[in-house]
PDB file of C-alpha atoms in Angstrom:
ATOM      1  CA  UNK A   1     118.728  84.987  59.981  1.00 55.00           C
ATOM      2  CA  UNK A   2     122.018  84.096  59.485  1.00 59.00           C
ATOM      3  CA  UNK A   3     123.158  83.123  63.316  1.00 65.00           C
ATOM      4  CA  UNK A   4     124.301  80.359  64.913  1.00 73.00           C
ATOM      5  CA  UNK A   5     121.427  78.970  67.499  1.00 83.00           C
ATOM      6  CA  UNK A   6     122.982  80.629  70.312  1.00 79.00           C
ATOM      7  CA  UNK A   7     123.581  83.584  68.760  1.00 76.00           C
ATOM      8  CA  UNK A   8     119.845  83.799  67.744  1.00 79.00           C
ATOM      9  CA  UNK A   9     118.850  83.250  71.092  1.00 85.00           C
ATOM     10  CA  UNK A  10     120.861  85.900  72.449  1.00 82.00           C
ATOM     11  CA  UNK A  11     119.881  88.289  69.359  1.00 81.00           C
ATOM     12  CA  UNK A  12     116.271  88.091  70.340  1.00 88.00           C
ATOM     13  CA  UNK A  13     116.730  88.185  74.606  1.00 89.00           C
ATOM     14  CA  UNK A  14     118.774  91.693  73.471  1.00 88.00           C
ATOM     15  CA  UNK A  15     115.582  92.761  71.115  1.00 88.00           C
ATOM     16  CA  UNK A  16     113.126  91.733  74.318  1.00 94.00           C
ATOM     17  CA  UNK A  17     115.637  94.163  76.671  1.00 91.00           C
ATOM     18  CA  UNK A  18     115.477  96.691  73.851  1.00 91.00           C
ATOM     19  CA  UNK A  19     111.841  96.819  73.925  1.00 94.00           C
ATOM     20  CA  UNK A  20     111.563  96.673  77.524  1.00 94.00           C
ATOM     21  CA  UNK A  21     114.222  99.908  77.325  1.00 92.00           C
ATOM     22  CA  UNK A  22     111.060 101.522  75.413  1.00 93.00           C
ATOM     23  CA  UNK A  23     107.902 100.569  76.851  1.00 96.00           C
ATOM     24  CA  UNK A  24     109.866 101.649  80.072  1.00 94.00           C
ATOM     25  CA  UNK A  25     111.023 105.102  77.977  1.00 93.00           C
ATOM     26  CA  UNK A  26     107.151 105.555  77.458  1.00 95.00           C
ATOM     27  CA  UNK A  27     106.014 105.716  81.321  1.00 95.00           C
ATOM     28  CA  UNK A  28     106.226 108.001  84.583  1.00 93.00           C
ATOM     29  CA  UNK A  29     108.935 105.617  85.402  1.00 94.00           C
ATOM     30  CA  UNK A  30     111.378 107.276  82.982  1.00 93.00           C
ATOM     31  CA  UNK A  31     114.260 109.189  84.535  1.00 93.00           C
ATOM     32  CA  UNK A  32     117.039 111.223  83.256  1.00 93.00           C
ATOM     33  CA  UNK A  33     119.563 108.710  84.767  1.00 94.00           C
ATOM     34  CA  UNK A  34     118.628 106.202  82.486  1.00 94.00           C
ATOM     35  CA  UNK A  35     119.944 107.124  79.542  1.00 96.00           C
ATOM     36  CA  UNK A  36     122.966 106.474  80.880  1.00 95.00           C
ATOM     37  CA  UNK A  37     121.592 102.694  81.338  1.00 95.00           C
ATOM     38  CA  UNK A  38     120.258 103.090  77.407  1.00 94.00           C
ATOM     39  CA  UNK A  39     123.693 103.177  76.289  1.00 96.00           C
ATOM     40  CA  UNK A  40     125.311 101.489  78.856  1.00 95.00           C
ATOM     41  CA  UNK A  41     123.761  98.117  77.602  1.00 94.00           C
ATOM     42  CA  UNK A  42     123.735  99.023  74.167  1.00 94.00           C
ATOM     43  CA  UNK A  43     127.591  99.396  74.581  1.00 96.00           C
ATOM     44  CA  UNK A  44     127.516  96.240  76.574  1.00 94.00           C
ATOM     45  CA  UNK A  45     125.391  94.393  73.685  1.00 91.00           C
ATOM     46  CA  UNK A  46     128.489  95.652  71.038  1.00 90.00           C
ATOM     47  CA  UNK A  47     130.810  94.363  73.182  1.00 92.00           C
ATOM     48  CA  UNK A  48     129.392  91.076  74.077  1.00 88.00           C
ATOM     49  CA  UNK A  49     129.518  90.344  70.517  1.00 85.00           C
ATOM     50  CA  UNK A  50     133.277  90.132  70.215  1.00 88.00           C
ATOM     51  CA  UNK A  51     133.069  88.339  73.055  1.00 88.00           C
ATOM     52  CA  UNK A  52     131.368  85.538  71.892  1.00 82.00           C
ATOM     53  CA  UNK A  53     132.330  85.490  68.544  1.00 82.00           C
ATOM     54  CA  UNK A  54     136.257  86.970  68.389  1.00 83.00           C
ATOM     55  CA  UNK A  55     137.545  90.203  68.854  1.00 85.00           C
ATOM     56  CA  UNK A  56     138.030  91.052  64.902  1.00 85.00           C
ATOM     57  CA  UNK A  57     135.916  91.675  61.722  1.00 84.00           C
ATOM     58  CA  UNK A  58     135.486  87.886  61.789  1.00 83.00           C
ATOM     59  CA  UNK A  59     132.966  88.430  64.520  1.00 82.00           C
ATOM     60  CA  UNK A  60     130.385  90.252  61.639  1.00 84.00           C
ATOM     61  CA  UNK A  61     131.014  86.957  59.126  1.00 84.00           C
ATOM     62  CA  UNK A  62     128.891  83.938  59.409  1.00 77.00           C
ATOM     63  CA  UNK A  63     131.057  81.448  57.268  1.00 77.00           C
ATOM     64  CA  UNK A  64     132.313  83.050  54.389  1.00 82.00           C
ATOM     65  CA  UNK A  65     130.010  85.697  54.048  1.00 84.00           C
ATOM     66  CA  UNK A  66     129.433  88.992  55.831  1.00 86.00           C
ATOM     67  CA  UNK A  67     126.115  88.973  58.301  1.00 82.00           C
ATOM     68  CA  UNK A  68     124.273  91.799  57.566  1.00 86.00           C
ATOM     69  CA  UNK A  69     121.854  91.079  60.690  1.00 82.00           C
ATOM     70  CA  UNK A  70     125.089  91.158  62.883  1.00 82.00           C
ATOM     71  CA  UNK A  71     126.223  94.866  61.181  1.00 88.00           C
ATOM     72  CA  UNK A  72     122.801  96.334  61.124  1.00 90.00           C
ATOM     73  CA  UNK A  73     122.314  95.275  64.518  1.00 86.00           C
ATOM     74  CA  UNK A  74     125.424  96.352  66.093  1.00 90.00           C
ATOM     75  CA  UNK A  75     124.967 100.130  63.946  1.00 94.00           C
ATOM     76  CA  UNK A  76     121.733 100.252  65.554  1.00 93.00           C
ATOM     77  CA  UNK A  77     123.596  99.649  69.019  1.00 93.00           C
ATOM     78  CA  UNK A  78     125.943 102.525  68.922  1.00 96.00           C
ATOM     79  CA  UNK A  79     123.416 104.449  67.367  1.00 97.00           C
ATOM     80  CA  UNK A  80     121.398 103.933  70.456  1.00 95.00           C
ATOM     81  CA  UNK A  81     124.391 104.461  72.499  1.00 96.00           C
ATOM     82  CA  UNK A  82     125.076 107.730  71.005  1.00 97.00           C
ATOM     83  CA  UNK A  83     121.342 109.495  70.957  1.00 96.00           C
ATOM     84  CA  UNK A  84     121.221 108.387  74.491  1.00 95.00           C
ATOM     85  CA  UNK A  85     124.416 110.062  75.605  1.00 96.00           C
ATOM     86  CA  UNK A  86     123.417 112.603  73.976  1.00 96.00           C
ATOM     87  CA  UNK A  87     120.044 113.022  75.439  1.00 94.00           C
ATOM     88  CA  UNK A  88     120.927 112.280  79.011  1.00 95.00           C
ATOM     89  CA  UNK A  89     123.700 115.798  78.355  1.00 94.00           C
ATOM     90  CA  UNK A  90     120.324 117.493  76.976  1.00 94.00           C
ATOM     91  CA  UNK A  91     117.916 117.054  79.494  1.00 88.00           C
ATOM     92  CA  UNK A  92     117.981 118.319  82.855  1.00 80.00           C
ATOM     93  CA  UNK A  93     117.487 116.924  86.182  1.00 65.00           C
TER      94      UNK A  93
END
């Protein structure tokens, strides 16, 4: 995939949350206040990124070439972030 080993361990740990997020979505258990968790850790997932890996472009590189596992996942991140603030806005309580 492109990732160091610890990067690929923490890629698929944040694809397990992620699917948690949704099976969770998908019961009674679901509440408007979550959303606001949705994006909160898809915000935090972003960040953590350029955390472990630099605070630059260089983060989205894997040696000399660009990662497109790290961009595609990180789009789909603030995409996530984004429909979810924008849902929690939506809905009411």
């Amino acid at each position: 995939m492109g990732f160091s080993q610890l990067m690929g361990i923490l890629f698929i740990l944040n694809g397990l949350g992620f699917l948690g997020g949704i099976a969770l979505y998908v019961t009674s258990y679901w509440r408007r206040e979550l959303y606001l968790v949705a994006a909160g850790y898809a915000i935090i997932t972003i960040i953590a990124l350029f955390a472990f890996q630099g605070v630059s472009v260089d983060a989205f590189y894997m040696g000399e070439s660009l990662n497109p596992m790290a961009v595609g996942s990180k789009v789909a991140e603030l995409l996530v972030a984004v429909c979810a603030g924008y849902l929690y806005t939506q809905t009411t309580s």
